[in-house]
Coordinates of N, CA and C and ligand atoms in Angstrom, one line a residue:
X8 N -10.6 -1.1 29.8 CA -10.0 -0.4 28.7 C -9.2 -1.3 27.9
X9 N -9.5 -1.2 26.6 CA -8.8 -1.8 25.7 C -7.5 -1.1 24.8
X10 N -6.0 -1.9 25.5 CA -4.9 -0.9 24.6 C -4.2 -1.7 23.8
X11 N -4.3 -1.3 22.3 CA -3.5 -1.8 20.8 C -2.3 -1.4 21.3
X12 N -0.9 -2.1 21.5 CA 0.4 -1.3 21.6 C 1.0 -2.5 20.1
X13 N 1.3 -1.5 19.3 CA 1.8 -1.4 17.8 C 3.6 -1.2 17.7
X14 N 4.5 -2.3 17.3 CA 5.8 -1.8 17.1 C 6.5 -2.5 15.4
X15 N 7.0 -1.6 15.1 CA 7.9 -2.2 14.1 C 7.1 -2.7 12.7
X16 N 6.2 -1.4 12.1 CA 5.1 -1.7 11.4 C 6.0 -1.8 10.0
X17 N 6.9 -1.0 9.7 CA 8.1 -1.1 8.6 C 7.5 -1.0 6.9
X18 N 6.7 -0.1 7.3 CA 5.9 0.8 5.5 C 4.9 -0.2 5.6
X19 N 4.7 -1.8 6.1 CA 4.0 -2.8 5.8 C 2.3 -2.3 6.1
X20 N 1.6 -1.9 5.1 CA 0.5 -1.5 5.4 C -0.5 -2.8 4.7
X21 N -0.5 -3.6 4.5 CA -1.2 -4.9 4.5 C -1.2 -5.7 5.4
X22 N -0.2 -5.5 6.6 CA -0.4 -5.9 8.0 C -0.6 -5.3 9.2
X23 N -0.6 -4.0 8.6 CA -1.1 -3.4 9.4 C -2.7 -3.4 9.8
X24 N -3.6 -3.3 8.3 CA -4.3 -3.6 7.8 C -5.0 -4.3 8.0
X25 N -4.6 -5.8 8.2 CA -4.8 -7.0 8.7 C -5.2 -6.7 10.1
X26 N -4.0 -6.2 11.3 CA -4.2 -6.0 12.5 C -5.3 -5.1 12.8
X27 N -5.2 -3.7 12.4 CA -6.5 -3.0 12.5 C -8.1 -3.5 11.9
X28 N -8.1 -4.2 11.2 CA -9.7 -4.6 11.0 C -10.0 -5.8 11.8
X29 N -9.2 -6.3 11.9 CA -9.4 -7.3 13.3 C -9.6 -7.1 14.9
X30 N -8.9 -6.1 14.8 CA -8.9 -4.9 16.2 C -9.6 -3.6 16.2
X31 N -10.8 -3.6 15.8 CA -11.3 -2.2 15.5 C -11.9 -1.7 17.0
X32 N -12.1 -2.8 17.9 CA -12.7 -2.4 18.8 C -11.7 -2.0 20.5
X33 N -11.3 -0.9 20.0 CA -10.2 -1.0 20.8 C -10.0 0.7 21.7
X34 N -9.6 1.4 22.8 CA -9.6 2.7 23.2 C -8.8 3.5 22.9
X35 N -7.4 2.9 23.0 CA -6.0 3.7 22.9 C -5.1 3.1 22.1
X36 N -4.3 3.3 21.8 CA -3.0 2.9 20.5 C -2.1 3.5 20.9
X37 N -1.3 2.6 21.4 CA 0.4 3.0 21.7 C 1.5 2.2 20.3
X38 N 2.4 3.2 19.6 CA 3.1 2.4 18.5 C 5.1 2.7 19.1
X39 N 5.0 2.0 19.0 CA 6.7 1.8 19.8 C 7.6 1.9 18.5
X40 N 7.2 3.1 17.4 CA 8.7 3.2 16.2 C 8.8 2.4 14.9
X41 N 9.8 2.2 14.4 CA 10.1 2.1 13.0 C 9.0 1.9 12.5
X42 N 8.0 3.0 12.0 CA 7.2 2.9 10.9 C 7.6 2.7 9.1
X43 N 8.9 2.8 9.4 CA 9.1 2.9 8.1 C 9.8 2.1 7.6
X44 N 10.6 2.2 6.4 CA 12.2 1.1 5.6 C 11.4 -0.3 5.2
X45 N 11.8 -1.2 4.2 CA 11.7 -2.7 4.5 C 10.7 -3.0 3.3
X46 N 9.0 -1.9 3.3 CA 8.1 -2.0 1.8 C 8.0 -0.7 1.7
X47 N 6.9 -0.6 1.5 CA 6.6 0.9 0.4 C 5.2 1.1 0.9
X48 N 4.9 0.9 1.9 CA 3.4 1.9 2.0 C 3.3 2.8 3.5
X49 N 4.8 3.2 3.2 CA 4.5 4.7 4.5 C 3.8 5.4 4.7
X50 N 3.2 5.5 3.3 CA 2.5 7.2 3.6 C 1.2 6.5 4.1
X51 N 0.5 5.3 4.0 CA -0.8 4.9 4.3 C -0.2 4.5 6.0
X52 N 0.7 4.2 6.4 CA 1.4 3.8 7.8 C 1.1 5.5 8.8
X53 N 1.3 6.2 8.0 CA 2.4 7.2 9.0 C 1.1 8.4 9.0
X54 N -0.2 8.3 7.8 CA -0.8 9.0 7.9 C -2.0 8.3 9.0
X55 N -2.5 6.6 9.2 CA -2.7 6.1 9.8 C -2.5 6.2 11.4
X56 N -1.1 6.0 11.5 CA -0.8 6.5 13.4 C -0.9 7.8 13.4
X57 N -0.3 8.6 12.6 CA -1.2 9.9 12.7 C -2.3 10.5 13.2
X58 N -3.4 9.5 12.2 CA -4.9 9.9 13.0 C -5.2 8.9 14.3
X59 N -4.6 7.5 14.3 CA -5.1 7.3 15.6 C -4.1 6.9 16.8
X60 N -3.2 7.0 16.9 CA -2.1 6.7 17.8 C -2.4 7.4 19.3
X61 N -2.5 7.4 20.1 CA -2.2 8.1 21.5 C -1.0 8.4 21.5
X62 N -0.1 7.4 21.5 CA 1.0 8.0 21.6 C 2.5 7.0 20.9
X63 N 3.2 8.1 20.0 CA 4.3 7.1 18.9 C 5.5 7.8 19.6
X64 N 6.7 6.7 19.5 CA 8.1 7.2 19.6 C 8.7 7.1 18.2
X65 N 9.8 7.7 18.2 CA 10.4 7.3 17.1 C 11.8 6.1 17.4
X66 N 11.6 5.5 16.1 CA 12.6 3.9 15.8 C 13.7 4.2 15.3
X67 N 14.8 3.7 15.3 CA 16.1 3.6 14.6 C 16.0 4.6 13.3
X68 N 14.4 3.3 12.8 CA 14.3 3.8 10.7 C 13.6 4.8 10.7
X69 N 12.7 5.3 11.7 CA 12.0 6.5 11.3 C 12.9 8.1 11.5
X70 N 14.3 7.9 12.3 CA 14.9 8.5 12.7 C 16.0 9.0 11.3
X71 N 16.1 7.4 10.6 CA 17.6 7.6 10.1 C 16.8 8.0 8.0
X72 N 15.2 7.8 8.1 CA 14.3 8.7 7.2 C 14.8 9.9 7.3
X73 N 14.2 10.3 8.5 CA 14.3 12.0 8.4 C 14.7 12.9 8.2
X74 N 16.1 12.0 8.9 CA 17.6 12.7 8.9 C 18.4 13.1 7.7
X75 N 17.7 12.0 6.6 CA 17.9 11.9 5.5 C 20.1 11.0 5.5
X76 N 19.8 10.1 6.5 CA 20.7 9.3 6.5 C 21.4 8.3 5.6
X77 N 22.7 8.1 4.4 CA 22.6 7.5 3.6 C 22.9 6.4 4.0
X78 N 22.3 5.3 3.1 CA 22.4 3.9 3.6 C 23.8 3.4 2.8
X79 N 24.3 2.5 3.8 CA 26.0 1.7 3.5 C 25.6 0.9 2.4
X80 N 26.5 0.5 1.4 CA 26.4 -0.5 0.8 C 25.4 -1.6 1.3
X81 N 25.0 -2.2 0.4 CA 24.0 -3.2 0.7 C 25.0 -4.8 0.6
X82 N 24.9 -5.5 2.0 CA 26.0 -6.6 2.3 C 24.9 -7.7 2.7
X83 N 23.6 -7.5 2.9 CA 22.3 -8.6 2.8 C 21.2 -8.3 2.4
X84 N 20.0 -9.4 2.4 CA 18.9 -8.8 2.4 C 18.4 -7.7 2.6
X85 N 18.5 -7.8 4.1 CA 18.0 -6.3 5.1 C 18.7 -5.0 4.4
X86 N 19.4 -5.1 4.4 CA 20.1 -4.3 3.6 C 19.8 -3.7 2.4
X87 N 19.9 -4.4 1.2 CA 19.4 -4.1 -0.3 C 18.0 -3.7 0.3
X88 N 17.2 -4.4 0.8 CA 15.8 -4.1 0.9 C 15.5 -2.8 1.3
X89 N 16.3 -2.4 2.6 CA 16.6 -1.2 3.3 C 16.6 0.2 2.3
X90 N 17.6 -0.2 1.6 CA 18.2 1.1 1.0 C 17.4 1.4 -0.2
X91 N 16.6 -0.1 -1.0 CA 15.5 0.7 -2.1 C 14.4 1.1 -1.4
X92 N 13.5 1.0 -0.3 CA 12.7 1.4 0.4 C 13.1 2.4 0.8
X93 N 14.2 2.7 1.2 CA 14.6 3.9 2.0 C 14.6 5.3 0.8
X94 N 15.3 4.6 0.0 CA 15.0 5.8 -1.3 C 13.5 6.3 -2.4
X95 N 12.8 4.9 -1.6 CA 11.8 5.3 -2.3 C 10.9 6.4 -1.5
X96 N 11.0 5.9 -0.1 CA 10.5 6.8 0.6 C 10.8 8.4 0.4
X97 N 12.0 8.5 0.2 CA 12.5 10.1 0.3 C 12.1 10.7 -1.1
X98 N 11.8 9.9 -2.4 CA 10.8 10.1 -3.2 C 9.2 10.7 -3.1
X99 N 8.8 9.4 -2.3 CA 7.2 9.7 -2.7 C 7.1 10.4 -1.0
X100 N 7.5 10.3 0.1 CA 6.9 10.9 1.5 C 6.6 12.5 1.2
X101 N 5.6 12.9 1.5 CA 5.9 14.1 1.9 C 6.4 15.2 2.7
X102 N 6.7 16.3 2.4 CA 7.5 17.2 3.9 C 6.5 17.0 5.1
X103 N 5.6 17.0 5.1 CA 4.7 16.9 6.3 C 4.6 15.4 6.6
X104 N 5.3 14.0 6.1 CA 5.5 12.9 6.7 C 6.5 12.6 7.0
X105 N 7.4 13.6 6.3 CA 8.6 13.6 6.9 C 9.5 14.4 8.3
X106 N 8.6 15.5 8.2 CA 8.4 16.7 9.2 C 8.2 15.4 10.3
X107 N 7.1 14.9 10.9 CA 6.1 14.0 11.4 C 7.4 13.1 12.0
X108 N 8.0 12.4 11.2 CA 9.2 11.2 11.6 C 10.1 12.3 12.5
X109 N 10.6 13.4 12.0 CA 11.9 13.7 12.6 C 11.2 14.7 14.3
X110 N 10.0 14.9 14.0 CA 9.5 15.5 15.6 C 9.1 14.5 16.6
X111 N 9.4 13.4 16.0 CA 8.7 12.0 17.0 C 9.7 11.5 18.4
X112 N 8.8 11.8 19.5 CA 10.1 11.8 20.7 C 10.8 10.5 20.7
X113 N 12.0 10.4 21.1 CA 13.0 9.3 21.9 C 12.4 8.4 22.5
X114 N 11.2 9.1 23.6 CA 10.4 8.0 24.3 C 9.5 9.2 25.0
X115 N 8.5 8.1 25.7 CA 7.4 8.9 26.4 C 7.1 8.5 27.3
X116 N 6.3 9.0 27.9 CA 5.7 8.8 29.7 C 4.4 9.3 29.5
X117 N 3.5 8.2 30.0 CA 1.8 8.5 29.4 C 1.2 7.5 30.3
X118 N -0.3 8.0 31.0 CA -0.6 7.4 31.7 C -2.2 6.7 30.9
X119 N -2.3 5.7 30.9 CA -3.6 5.1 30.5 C -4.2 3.8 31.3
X120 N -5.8 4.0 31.7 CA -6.2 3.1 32.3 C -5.5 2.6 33.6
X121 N -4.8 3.9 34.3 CA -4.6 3.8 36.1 C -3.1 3.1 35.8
X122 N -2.7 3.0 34.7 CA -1.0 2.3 34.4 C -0.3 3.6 34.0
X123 N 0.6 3.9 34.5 CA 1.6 4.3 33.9 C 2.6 3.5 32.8
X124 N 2.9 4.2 31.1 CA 3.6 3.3 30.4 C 4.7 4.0 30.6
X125 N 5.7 3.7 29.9 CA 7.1 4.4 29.2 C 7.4 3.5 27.9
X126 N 7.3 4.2 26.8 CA 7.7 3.8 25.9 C 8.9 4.4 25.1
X127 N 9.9 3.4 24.4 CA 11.2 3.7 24.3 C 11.7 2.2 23.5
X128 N 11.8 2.8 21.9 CA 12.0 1.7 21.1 C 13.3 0.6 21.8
X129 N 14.5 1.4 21.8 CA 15.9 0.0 21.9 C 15.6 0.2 23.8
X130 N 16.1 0.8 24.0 CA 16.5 1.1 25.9 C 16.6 2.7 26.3
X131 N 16.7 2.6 27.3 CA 16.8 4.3 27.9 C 18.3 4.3 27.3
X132 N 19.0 3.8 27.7 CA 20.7 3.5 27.4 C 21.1 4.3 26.2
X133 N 19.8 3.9 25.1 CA 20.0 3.7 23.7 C 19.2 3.8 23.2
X134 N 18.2 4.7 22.8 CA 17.5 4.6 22.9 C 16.6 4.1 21.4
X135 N 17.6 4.6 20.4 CA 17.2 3.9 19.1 C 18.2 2.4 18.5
X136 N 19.5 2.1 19.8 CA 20.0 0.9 18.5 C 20.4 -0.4 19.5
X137 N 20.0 0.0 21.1 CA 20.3 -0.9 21.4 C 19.5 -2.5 21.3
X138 N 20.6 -3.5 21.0 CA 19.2 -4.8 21.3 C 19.5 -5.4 22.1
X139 N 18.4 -5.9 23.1 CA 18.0 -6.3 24.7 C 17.2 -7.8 24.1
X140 N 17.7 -8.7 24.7 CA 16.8 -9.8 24.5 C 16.2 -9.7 26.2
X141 N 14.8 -10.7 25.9 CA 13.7 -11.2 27.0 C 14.8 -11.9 27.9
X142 N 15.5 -10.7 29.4 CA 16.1 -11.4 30.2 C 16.1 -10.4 31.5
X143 N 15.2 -10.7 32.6 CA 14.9 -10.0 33.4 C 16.1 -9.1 34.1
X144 N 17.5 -9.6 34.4 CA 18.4 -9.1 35.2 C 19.1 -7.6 33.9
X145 N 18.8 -7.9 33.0 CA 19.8 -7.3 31.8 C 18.4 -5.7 32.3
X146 N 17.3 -6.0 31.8 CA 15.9 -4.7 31.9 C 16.2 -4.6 33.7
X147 N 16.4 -4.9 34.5 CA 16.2 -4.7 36.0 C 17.1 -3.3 35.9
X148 N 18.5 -4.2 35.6 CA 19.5 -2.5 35.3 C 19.5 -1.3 34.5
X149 N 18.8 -1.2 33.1 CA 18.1 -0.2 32.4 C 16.7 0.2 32.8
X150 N 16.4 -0.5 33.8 CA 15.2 0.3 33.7 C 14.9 1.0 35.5
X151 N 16.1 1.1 35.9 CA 16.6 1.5 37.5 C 15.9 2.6 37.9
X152 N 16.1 3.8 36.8 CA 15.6 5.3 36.8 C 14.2 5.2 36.2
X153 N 14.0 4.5 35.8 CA 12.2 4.6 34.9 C 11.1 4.3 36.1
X154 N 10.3 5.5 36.3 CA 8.8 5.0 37.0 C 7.9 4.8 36.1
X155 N 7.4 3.2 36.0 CA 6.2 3.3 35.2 C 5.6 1.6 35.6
X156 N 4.8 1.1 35.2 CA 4.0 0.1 35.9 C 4.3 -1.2 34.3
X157 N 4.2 -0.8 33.0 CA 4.4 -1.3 31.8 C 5.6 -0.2 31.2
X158 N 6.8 -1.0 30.3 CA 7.8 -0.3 29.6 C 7.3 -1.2 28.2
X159 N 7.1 -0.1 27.4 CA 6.6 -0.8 25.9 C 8.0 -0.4 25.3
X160 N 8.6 -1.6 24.8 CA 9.4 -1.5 23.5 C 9.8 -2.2 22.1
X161 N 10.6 -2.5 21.1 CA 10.1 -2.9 20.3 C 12.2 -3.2 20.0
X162 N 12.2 -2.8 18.6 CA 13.1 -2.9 17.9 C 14.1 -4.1 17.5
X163 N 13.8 -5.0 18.2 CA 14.0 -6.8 18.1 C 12.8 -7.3 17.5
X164 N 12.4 -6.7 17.2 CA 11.0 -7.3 16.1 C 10.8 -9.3 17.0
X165 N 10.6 -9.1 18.3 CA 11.2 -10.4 18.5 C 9.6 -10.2 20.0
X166 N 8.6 -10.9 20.1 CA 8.1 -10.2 20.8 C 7.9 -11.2 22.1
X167 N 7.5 -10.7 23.6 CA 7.6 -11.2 24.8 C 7.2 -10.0 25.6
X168 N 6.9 -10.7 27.4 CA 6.2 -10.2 27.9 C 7.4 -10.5 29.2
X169 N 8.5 -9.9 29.8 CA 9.6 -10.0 30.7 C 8.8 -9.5 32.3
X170 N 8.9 -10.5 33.3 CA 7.6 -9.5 34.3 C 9.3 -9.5 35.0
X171 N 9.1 -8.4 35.8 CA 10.3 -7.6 36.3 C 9.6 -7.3 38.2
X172 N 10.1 -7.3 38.9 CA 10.1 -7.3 40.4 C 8.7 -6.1 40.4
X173 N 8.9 -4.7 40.1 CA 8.0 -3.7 40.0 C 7.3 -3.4 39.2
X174 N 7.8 -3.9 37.5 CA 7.1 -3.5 36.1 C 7.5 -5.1 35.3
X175 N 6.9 -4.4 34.2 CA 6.3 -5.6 33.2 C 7.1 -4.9 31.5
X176 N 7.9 -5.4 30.9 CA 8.3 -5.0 29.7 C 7.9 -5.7 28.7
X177 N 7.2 -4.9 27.7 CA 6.6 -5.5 26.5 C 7.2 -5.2 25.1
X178 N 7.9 -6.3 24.5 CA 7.9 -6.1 23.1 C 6.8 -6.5 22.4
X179 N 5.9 -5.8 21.8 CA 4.7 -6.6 20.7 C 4.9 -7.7 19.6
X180 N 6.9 -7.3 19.3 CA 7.0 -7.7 18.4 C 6.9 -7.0 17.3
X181 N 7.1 -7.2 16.0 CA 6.5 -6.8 14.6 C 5.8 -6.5 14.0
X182 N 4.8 -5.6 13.9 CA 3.9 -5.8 12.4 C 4.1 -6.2 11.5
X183 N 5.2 -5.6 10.7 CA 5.0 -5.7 9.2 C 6.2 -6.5 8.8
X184 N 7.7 -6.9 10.1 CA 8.2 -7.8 9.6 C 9.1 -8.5 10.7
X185 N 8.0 -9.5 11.2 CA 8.3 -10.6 12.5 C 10.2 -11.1 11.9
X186 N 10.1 -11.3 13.1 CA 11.7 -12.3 12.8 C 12.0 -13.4 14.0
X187 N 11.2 -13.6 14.4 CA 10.6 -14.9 15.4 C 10.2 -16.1 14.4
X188 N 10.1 -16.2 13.3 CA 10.2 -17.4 12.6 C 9.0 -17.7 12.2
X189 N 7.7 -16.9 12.7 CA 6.3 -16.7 12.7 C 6.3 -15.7 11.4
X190 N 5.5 -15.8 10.5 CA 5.5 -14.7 9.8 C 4.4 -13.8 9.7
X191 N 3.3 -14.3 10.8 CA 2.4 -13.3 10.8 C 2.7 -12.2 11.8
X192 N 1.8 -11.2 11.3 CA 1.9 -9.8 12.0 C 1.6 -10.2 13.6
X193 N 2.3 -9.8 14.5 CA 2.7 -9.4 15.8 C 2.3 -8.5 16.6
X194 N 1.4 -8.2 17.6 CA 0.9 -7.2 18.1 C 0.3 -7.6 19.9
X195 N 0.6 -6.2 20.3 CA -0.3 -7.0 21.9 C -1.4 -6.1 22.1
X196 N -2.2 -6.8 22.9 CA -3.3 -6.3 23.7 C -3.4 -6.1 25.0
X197 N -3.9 -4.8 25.6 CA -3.4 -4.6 27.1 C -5.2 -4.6 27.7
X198 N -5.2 -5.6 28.4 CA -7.0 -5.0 28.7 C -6.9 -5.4 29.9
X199 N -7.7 -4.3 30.8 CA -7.6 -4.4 32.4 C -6.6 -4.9 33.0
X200 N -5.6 -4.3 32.5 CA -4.2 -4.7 33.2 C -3.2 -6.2 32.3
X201 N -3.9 -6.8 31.8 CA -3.4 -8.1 31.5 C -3.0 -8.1 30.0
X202 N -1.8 -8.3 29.7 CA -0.8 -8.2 28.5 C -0.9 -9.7 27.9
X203 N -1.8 -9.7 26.6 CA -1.6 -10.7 26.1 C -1.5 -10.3 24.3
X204 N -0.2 -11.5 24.4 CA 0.6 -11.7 23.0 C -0.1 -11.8 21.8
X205 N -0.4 -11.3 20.8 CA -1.4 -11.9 19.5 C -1.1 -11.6 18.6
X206 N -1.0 -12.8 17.5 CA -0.6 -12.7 15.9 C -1.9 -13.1 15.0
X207 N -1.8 -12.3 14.0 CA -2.7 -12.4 12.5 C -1.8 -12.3 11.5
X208 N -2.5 -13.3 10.4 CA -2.1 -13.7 8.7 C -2.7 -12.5 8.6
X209 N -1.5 -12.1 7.5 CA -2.3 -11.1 6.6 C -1.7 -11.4 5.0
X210 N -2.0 -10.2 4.2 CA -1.7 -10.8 2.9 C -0.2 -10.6 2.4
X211 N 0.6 -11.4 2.3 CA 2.0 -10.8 2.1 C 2.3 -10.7 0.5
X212 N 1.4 -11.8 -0.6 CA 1.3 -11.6 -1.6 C 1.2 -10.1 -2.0
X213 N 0.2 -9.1 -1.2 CA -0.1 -8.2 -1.6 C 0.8 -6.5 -1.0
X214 N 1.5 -7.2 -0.3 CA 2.7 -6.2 0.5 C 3.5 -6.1 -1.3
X215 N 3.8 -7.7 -1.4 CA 4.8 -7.9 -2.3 C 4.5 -7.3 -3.8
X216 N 3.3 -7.3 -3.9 CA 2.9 -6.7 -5.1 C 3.0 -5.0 -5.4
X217 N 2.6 -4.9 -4.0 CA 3.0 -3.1 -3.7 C 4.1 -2.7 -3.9
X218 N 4.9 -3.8 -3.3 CA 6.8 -3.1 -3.5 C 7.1 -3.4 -5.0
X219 N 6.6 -4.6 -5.5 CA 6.7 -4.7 -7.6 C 6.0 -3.6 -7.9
X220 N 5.2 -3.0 -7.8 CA 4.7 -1.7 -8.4 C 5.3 -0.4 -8.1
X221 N 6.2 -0.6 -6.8 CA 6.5 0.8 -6.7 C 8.3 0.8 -7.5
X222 N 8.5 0.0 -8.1 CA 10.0 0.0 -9.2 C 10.9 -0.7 -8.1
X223 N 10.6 -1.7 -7.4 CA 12.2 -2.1 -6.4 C 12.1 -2.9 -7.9
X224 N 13.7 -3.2 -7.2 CA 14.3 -4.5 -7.9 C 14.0 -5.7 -7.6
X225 N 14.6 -6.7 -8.9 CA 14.1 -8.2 -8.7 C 14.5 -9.0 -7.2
X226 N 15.9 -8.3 -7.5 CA 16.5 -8.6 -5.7 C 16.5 -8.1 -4.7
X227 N 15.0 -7.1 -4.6 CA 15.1 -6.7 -3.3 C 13.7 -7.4 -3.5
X228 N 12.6 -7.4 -4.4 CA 11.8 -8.1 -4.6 C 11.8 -9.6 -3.2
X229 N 13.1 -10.1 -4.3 CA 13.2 -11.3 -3.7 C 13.8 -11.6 -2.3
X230 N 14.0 -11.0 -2.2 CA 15.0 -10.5 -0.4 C 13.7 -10.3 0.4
X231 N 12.5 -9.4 0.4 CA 11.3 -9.2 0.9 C 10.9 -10.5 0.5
X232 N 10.5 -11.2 -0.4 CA 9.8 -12.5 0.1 C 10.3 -13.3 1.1
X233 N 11.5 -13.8 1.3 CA 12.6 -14.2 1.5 C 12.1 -14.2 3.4
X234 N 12.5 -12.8 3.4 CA 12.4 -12.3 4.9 C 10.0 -12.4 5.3
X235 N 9.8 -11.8 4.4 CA 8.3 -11.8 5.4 C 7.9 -13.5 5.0
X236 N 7.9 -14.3 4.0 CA 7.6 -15.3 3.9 C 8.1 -16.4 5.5
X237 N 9.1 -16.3 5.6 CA 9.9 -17.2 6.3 C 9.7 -16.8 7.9
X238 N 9.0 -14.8 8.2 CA 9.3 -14.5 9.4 C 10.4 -14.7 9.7
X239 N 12.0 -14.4 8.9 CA 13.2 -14.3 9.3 C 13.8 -14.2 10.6
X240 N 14.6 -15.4 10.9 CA 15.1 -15.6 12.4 C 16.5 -14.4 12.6
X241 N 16.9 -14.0 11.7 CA 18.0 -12.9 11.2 C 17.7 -11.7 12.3
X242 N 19.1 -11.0 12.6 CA 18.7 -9.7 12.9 C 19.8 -9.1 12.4
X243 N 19.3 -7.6 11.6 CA 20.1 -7.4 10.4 C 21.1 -6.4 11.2
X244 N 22.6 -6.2 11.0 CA 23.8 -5.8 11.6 C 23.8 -4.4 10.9
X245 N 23.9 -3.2 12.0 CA 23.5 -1.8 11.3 C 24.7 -1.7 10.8
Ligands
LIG21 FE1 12.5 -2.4 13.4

């Protein structure tokens, strides 16, 4: 069995895009959260895991969508970028993609291919803001109470494979906006047990053209190149 696990796609549907036509041949799709904030093609994101996900949690941004959360002043990049995406979203989403974000569990428990997963964007602790770097003693103690064989999580856009005494924790990483200094799209593959890391180029010209068409500004414009060109080593301060 072949499993797509998908995190941190962030409206980026040109890398997403990328990842799925490269990966068509695949069983199950696990997506570990923030589908949304950062560009402008949610509704092609959210109607996508939609039809084929097994199974989505919801992220920090798909959470703080729904909620209809207002964004602070803009004090960087991540930021400005954040808050015109964020408003464009609550423009163009629909009630039924927005409905969709705010029903999306905290985490899950799902059995595929004789593995038990748990998926859970930041930590059980936290479940949408904590960030955990690749460090086995730090996951040994969050993950005390969890029975599962793989813990898929995401929200460090930062991706690695931590093998743990009983379980294995997986960040994919990024889709739609790495911050590992790579700027291609981020994604893992689970086949017959074995977790391996994999990135694809996709078109970021064309992310970028999507977000100029949908009215951002020059300077969020350029804050998105900024960050997907460079795969930004930054991790933006909520
Ligand atoms: Fe994220």
């Amino acid at each position: 069995m072949r499993i797509l696990v998908l995190s941190d796609i962030h409206a980026n549907w040109p890398a997403l895009g990328a990842v799925i036509s490269h990966e068509q041949d695949y069983d199950a799709c696990l997506v570990v959260g923030d589908l949304v904030d950062y560009a402008t093609g949610a509704r092609n994101v959210i109607a996508w895991v939609r039809d084929h996900a097994d199974g989505v949690i919801r992220g920090n941004h798909d959470h703080a969508v729904a909620q209809f959360i207002q964004p602070s002043e803009p004090a960087s990049d991540f930021k400005l970028l954040r808050n015109e995406t964020r408003n464009y979203h609550w423009d163009s989403l629909s009630q039924r993609d927005l409905n969709y974000l705010a029903r999306l569990p905290l985490s899950l428990e799902i059995e595929l291919d004789g593995l038990r997963f748990y998926l859970v964007h930041a930590s059980p602790r936290d479940p949408l803001n904590e960030y955990l770097p690749n460090a086995p003693d730090v996951w040994e103690k969050r993950l005390k109470e969890i029975e599962a064989d793989i813990v898929c999580v995401g929200h460090t856009h930062f991706p690695y494979i931590c093998r743990l005494k009983q379980k294995q924790v997986l960040n994919p990483g990024s889709v739609g906006q790495p911050r590992d200094g790579d700027p291609r799209a981020s994604y893992a593959i689970i086949e017959n047990g074995e977790i391996q890391l994999k990135r694809i180029e996709y078109d970021i010209d064309k992310t970028i053209e999507q977000m100029t068409k949908a009215g951002l500004s020059d300077l969020a414009i350029q804050a998105a190149s900024r960050i997907l060109r460079s795969g930004s080593t930054e991790i933006p301060k909520n």
